[in-house]
mmCIF file of C-alpha atoms and ligand atoms in Angstrom:
data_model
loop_
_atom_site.group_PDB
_atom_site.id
_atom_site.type_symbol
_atom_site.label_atom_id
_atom_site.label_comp_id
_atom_site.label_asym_id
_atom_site.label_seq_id
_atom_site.Cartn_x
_atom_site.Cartn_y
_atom_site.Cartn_z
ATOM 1 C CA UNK F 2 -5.581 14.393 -11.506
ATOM 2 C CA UNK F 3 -9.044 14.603 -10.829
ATOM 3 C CA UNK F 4 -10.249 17.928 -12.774
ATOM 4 C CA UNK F 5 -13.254 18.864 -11.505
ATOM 5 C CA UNK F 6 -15.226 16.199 -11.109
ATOM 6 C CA UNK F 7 -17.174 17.098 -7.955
ATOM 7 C CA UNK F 8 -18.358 20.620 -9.497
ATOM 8 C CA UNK F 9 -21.273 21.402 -7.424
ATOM 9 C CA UNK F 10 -21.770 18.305 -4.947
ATOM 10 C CA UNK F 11 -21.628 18.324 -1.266
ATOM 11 C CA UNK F 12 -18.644 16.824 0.600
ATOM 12 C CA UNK F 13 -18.746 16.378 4.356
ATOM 13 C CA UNK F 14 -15.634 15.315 6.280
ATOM 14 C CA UNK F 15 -15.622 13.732 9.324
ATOM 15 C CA UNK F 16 -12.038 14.770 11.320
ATOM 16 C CA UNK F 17 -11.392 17.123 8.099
ATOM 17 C CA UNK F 18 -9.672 19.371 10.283
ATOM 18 C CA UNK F 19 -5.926 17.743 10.189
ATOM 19 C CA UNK F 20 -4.019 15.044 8.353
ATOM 20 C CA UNK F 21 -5.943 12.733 6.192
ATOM 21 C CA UNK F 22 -8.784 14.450 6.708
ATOM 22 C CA UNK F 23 -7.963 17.747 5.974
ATOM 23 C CA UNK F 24 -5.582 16.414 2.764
ATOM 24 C CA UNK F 25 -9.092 14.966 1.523
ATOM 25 C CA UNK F 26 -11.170 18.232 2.167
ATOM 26 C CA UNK F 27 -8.529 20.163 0.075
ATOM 27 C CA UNK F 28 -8.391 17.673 -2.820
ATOM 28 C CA UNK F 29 -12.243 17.782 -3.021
ATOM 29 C CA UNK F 30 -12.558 21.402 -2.956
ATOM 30 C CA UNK F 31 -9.526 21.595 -5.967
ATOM 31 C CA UNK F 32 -12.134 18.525 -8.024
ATOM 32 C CA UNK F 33 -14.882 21.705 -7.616
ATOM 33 C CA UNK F 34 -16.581 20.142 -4.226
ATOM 34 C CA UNK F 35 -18.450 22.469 -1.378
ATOM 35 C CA UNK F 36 -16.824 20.916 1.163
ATOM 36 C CA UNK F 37 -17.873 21.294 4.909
ATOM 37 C CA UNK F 38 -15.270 19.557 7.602
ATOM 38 C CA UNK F 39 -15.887 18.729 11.524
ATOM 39 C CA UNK F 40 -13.455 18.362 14.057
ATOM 40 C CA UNK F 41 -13.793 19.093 17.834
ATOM 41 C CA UNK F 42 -10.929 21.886 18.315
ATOM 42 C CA UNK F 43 -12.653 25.044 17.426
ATOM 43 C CA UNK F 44 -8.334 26.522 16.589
ATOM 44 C CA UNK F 45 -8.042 23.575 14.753
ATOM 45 C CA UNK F 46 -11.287 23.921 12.687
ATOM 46 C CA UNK F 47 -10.519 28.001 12.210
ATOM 47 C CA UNK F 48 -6.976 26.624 11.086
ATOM 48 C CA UNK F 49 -8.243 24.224 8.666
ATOM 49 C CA UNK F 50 -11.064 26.414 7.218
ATOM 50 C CA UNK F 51 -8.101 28.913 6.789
ATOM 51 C CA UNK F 52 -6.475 26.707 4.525
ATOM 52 C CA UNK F 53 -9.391 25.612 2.656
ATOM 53 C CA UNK F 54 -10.950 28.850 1.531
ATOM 54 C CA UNK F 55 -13.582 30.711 1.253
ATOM 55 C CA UNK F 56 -15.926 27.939 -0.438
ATOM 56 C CA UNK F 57 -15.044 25.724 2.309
ATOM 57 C CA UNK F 58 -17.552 25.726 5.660
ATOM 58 C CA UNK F 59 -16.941 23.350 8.495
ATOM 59 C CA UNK F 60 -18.636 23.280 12.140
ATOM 60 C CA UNK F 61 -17.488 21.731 15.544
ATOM 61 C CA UNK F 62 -18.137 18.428 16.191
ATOM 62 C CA UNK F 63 -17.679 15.463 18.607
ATOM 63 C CA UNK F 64 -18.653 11.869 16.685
ATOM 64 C CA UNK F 65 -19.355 10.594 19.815
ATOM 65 C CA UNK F 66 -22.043 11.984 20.360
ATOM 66 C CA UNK F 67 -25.009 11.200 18.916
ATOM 67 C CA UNK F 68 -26.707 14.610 19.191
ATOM 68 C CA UNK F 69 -23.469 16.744 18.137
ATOM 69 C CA UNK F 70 -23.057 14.565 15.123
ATOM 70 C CA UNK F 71 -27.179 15.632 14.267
ATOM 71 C CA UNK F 72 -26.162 19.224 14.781
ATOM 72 C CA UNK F 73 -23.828 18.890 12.856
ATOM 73 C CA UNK F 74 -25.823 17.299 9.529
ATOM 74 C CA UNK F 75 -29.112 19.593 10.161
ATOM 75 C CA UNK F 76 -27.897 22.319 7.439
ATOM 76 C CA UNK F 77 -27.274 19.643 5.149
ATOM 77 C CA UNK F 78 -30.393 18.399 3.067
ATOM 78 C CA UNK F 79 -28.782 16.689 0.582
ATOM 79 C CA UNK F 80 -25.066 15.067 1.163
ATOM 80 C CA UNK F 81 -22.787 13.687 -1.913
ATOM 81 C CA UNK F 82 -20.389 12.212 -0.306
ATOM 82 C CA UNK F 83 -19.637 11.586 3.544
ATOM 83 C CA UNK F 84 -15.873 10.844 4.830
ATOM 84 C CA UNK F 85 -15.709 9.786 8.343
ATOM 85 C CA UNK F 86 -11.806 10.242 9.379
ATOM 86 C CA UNK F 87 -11.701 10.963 13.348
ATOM 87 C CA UNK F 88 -11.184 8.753 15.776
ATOM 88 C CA UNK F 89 -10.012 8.680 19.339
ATOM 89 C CA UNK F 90 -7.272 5.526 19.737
ATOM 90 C CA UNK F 91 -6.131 5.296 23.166
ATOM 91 C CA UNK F 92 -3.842 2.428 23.821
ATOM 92 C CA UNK F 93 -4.697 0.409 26.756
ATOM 93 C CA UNK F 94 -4.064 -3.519 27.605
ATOM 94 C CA UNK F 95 -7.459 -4.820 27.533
ATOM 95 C CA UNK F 96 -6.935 -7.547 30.958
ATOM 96 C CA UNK F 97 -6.108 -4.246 33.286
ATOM 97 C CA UNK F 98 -6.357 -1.017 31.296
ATOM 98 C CA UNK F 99 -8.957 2.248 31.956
ATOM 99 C CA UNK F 100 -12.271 0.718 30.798
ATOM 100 C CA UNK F 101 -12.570 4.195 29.476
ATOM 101 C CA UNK F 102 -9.594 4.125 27.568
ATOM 102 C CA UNK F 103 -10.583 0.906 25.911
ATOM 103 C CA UNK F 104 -14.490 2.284 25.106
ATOM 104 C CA UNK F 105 -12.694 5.307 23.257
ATOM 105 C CA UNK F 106 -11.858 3.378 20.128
ATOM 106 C CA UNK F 107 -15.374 1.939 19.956
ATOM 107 C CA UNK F 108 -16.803 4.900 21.436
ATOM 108 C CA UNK F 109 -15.530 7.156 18.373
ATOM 109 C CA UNK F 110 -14.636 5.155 15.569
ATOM 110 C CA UNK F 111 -17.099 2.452 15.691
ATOM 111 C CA UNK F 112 -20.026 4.205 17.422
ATOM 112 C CA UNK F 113 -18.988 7.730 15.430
ATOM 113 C CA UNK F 114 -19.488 5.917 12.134
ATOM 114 C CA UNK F 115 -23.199 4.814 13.292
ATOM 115 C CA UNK F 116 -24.010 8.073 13.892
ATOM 116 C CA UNK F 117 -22.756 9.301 10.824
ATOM 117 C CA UNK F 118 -24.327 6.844 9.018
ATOM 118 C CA UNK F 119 -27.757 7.343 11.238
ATOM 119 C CA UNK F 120 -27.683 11.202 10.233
ATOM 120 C CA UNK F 121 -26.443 10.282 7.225
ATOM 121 C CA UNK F 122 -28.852 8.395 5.746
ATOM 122 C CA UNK F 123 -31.813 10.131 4.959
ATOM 123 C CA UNK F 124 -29.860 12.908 3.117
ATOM 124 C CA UNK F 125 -27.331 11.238 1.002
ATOM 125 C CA UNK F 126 -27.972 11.306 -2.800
ATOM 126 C CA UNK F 127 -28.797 8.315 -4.541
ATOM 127 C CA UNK F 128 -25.280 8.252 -6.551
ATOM 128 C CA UNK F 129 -23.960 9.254 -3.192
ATOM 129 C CA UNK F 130 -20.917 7.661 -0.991
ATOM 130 C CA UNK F 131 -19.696 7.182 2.290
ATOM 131 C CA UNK F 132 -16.072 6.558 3.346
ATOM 132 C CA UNK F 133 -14.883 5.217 6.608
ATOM 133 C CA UNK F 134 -11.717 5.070 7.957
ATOM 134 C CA UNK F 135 -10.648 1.907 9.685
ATOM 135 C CA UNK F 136 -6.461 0.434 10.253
ATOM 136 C CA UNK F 137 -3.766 -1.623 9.708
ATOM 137 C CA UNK F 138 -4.149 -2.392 13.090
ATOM 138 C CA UNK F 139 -7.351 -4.485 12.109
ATOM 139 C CA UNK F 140 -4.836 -7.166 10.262
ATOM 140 C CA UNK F 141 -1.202 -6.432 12.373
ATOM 141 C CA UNK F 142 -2.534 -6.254 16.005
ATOM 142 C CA UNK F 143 0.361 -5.294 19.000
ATOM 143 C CA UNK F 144 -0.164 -5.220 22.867
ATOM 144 C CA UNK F 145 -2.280 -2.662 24.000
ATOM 145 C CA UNK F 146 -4.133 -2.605 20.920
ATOM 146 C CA UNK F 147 -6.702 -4.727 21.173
ATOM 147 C CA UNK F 148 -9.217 -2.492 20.993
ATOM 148 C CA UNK F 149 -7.969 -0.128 18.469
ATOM 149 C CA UNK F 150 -8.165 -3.330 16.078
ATOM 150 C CA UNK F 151 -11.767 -4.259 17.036
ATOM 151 C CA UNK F 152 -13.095 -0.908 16.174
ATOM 152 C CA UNK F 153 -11.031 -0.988 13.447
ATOM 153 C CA UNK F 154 -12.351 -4.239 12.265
ATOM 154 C CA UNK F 155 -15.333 -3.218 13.116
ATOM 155 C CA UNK F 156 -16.498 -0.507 10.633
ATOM 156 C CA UNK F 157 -15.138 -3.301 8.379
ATOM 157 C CA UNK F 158 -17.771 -5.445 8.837
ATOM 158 C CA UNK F 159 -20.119 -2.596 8.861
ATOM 159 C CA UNK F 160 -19.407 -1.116 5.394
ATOM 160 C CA UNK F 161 -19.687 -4.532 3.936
ATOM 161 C CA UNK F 162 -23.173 -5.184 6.039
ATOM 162 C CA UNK F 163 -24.750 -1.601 4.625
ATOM 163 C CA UNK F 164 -24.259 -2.391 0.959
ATOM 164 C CA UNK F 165 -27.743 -3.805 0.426
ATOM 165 C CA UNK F 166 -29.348 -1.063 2.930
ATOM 166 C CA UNK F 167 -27.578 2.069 1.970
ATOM 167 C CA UNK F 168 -27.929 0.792 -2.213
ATOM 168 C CA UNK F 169 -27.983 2.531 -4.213
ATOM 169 C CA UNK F 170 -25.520 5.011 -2.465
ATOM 170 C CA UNK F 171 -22.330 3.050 -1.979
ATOM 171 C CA UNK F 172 -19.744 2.790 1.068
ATOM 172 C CA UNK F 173 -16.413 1.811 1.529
ATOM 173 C CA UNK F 174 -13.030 1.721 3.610
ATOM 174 C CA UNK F 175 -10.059 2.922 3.234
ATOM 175 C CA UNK F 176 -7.505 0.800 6.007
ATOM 176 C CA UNK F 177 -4.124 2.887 6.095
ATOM 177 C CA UNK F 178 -1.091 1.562 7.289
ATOM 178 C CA UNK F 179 1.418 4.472 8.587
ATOM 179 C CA UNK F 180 0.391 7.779 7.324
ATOM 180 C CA UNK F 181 2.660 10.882 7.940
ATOM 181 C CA UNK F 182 0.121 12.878 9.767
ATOM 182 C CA UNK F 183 -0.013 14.668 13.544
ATOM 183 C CA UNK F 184 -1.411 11.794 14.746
ATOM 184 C CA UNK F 185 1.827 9.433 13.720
ATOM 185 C CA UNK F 186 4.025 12.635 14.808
ATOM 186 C CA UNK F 187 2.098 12.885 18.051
ATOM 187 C CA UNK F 188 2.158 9.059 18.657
ATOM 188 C CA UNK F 189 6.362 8.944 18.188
ATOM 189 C CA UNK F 190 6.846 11.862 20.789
ATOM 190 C CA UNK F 191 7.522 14.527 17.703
ATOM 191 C CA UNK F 192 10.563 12.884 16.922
ATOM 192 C CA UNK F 193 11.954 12.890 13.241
ATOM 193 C CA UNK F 194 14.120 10.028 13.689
ATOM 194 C CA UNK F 195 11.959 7.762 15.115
ATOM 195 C CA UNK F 196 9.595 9.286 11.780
ATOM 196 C CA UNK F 197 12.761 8.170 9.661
ATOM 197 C CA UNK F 198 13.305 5.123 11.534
ATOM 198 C CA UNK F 199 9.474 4.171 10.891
ATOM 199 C CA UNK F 200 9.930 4.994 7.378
ATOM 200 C CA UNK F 201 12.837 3.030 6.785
ATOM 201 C CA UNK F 202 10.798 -0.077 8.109
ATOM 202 C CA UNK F 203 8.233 0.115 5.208
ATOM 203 C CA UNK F 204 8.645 -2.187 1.966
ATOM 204 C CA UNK F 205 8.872 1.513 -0.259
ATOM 205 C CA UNK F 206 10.961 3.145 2.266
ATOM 206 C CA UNK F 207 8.304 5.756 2.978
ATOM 207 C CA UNK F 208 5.460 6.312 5.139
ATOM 208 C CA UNK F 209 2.255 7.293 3.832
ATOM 209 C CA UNK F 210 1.615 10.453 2.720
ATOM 210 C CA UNK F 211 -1.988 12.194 3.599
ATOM 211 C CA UNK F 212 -2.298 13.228 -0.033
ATOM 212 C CA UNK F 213 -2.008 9.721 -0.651
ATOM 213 C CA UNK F 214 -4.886 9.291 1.241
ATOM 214 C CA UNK F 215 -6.832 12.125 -0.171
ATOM 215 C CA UNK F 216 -6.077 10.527 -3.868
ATOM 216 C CA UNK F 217 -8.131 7.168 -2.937
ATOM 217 C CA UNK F 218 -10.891 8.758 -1.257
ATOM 218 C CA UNK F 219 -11.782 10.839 -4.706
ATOM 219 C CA UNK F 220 -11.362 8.094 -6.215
ATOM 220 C CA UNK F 221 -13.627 5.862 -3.478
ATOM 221 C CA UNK F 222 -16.205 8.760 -4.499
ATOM 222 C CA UNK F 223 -15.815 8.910 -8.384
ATOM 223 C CA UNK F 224 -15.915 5.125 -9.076
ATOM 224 C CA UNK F 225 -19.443 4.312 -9.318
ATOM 225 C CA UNK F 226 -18.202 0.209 -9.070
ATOM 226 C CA UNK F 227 -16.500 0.357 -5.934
ATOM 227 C CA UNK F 228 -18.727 -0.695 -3.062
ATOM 228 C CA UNK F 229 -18.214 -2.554 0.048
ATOM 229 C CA UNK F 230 -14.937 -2.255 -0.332
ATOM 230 C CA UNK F 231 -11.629 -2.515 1.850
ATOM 231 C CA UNK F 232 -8.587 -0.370 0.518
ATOM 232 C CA UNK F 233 -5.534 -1.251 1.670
ATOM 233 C CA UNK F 234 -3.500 2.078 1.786
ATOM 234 C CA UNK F 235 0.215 0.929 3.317
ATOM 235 C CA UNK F 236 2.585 0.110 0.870
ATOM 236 C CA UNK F 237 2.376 -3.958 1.116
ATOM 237 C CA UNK F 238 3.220 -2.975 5.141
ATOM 238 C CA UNK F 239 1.110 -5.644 6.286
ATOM 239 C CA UNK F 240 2.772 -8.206 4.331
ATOM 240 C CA UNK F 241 5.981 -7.897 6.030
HETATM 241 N N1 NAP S 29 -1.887 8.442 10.552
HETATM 242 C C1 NAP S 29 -1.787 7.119 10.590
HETATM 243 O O1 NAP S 29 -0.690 6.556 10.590
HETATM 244 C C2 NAP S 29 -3.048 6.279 10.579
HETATM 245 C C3 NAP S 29 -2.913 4.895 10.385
HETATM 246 C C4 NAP S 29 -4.043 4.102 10.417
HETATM 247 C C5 NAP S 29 -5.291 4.682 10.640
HETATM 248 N N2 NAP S 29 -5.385 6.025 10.823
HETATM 249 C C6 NAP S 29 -6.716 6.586 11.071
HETATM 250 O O2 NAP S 29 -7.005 7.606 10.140
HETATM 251 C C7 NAP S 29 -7.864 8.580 10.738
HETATM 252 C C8 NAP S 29 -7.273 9.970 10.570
HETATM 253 O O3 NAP S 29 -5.988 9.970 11.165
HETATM 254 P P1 NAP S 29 -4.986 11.197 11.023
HETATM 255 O O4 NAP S 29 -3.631 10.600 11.032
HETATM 256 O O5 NAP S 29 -5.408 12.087 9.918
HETATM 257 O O6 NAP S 29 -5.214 11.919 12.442
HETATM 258 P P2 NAP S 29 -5.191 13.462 12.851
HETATM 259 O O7 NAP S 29 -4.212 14.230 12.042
HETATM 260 O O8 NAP S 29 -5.052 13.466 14.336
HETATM 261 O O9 NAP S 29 -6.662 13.970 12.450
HETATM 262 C C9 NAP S 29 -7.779 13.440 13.111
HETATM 263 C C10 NAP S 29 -8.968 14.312 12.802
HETATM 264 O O10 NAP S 29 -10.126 13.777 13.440
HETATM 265 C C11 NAP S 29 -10.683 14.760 14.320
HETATM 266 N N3 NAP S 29 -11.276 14.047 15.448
HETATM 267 C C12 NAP S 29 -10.671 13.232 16.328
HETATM 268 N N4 NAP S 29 -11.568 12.748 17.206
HETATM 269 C C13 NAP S 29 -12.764 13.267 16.881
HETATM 270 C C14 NAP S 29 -14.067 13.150 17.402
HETATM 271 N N5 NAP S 29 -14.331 12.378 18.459
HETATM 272 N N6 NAP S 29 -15.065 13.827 16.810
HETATM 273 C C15 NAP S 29 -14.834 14.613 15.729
HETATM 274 N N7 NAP S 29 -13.622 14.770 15.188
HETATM 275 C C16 NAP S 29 -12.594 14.109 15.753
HETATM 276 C C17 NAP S 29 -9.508 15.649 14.682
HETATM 277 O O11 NAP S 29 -9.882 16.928 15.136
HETATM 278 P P3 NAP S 29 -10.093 17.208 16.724
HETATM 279 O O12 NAP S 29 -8.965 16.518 17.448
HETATM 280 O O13 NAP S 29 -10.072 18.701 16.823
HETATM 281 O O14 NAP S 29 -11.408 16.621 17.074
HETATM 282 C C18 NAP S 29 -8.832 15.738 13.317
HETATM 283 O O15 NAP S 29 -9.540 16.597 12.452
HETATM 284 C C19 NAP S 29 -8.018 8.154 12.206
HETATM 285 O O16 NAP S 29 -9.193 7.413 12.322
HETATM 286 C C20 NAP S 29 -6.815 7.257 12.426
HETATM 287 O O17 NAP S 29 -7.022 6.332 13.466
HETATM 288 C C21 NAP S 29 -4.299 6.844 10.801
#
C-alpha cells in the first residue's frame, strides 16, 4: 500500500517492540525505512528485532527516564520520523490509589513523550515527523482511570502546542480505541471470550487490529499536510 516510500530515512519507534509498535516498525521497514525500535525487555527487544530483520536495529530503553531515552537517541544524528508508542497505564482510583500507580501514566506517557521530544529535537529532519500515542480513554473515561485519561489528554494538548516550535517538522496523534494487542490480551486476563465479547461491543464488530495502526502512522509520516493532528483510530467506538 505504501511502496517504498521511506527508502533510506530513519524511523525510530518508541515501544516498537510489541503490538502497535512493533506492527508500525514492520510496515516501515516493508515502505524501505531503517528502522531502530526501543522497548525495556531486552527478550522482548531480541524477539522483535528477530522479526524485523537484519536492516532493523533497536536498543533498550525506559521513556521514563530522561537519561535512558538520551542513550538511546545518541547514535542517531539525523531522525525522519519518531513514533512514541509505550506507555505504562496502571489503573488506580485517584481519591485512595498508590500515588505511584497514578504517576505511572504521567510518568511514561506524558513525561516519556517530553523526553522524546527533548532528544528529539535537535536531530529530526526538517520534513521530519513525530507520532504520539495517546487513548480513547482521553474522551470515554471509567473509574480508576483518571489518570490514564489525563496523560492521555495530555500529549493531546502537547502535539497541538509544538506545531509552531517543532515547524517545519510536523507532529501528530494517533488516539486508538481497542486495539488487539498484548496489552488488551494482558488487560482481559488472556481470555478469548472476553476478546470476543469486547469485539462484539464495537460499532464494526471488531477490535482494532495493530496493522491498522501501523497503516495510519505511515500515513501520519507521508502526508506532508497533516499536523497537529488527533486521529481517531476506534471504529466510531467513542460514539456509542
Ligand atoms: N491496545 C489497545 O487497546 C490500546 C488502546 C488505546 C491506547 N493504547 C496505547 O497504545 C500504545 C501501545 O499499546 P500496545 O497495545 O501496542 O501495547 P504493548 O503490546 O504492551 O506494547 C507496548 C510497547 O511499549 C513498550 N514500553 C512500555 N513501557 C515502556 C517504557 N516505559 N519505556 C520504553 N518502552 C516501553 C513495551 O516494551 P517493554 O514492556 O519491554 O518496555 C512494548 O514495546 C500504549 O501507549 C497504549 O496505552 C493501546
Amino acid at each position: 500500500m505504501f511502496d517504498t516510500f521511506l527508502e533510506g530515512q530513519q524511523v525510530l519507534v518508541l515501544g516498537g517492540t510489541s503490538g502497535l509498535g512493533l506492527a508500525t516498525a514492520v510496515l516501515a521497514v516493508r515502505a524501505g525505512a531503517r528502522v531502530h525500535v526501543g522497548g525495556r525487555d531486552p527478550q522482548r527487544l531480541a524477539e522483535a528485532l528477530a522479526v524485523l530483520g537484519p536492516t532493523a536495529s533497536g536498543a533498550c530503553v525506559d521513556l521514563a527516564d530522561e537519561s535512558s531515552v538520551h542513550v538511546f537517541f545518541a547514535p542517531f544524528a539525523l531522525v525522519d520520523h519518531l513514533v512514541v508508542c509505550a506507555a505504562n497505564n496502571l489503573p488506580a482510583r485517584l481519591i485512595d490509589g498508590e500515588l505511584a500507580a497514578l504517576r505511572a501514566s504521567l510518568d511514561s506517557r506524558f513525561w516519556g513523550a517530553v523526553h522524546a521530544l527533548r532528544a528529539v529535537g535537535p536531530r529530526l529532519a526538517p520534513q521530519g515527523s513525530v507520532l504520539l500515542t495517546s487513548g480513547m480513554v482521553s474522551q470515554r473515561p471509567r473509574p480508576g482511570m483518571a489518570m490514564v485519561a489525563a496523560a492521555a489528554s495530555a500529549v493531546e494538548s502537547l502535539a497541538r502546542s509544538l506545531v509552531t516550535e517543532l515547524a517545519p517538522r510536523r507532529i501528530n496523534v494517533i488516539n486508538p480505541g481497542p486495539m488487539q494487542t498484548p496489552l488488551l490480551a494482558r488487560a482481559l486476563g488472556g481470555r478469548a471470550e472476553a476478546l470476543q465479547g469486547l469485539a462484539e461491543m464495537q460499532p464494526l464488530k471488531r477490535l482494532g487490529q495493530a496493522e491498522d495502526f501501523a497503516q495510519t502512522a505511515l500515513f501520519a509520516m507521508g502526508n506532508r499536510q497533516l499536523n497537529g493532528a488527533v486521529l481517531h483510530l476506534d471504529g466510531g467506538a467513542r460514539w456509542v
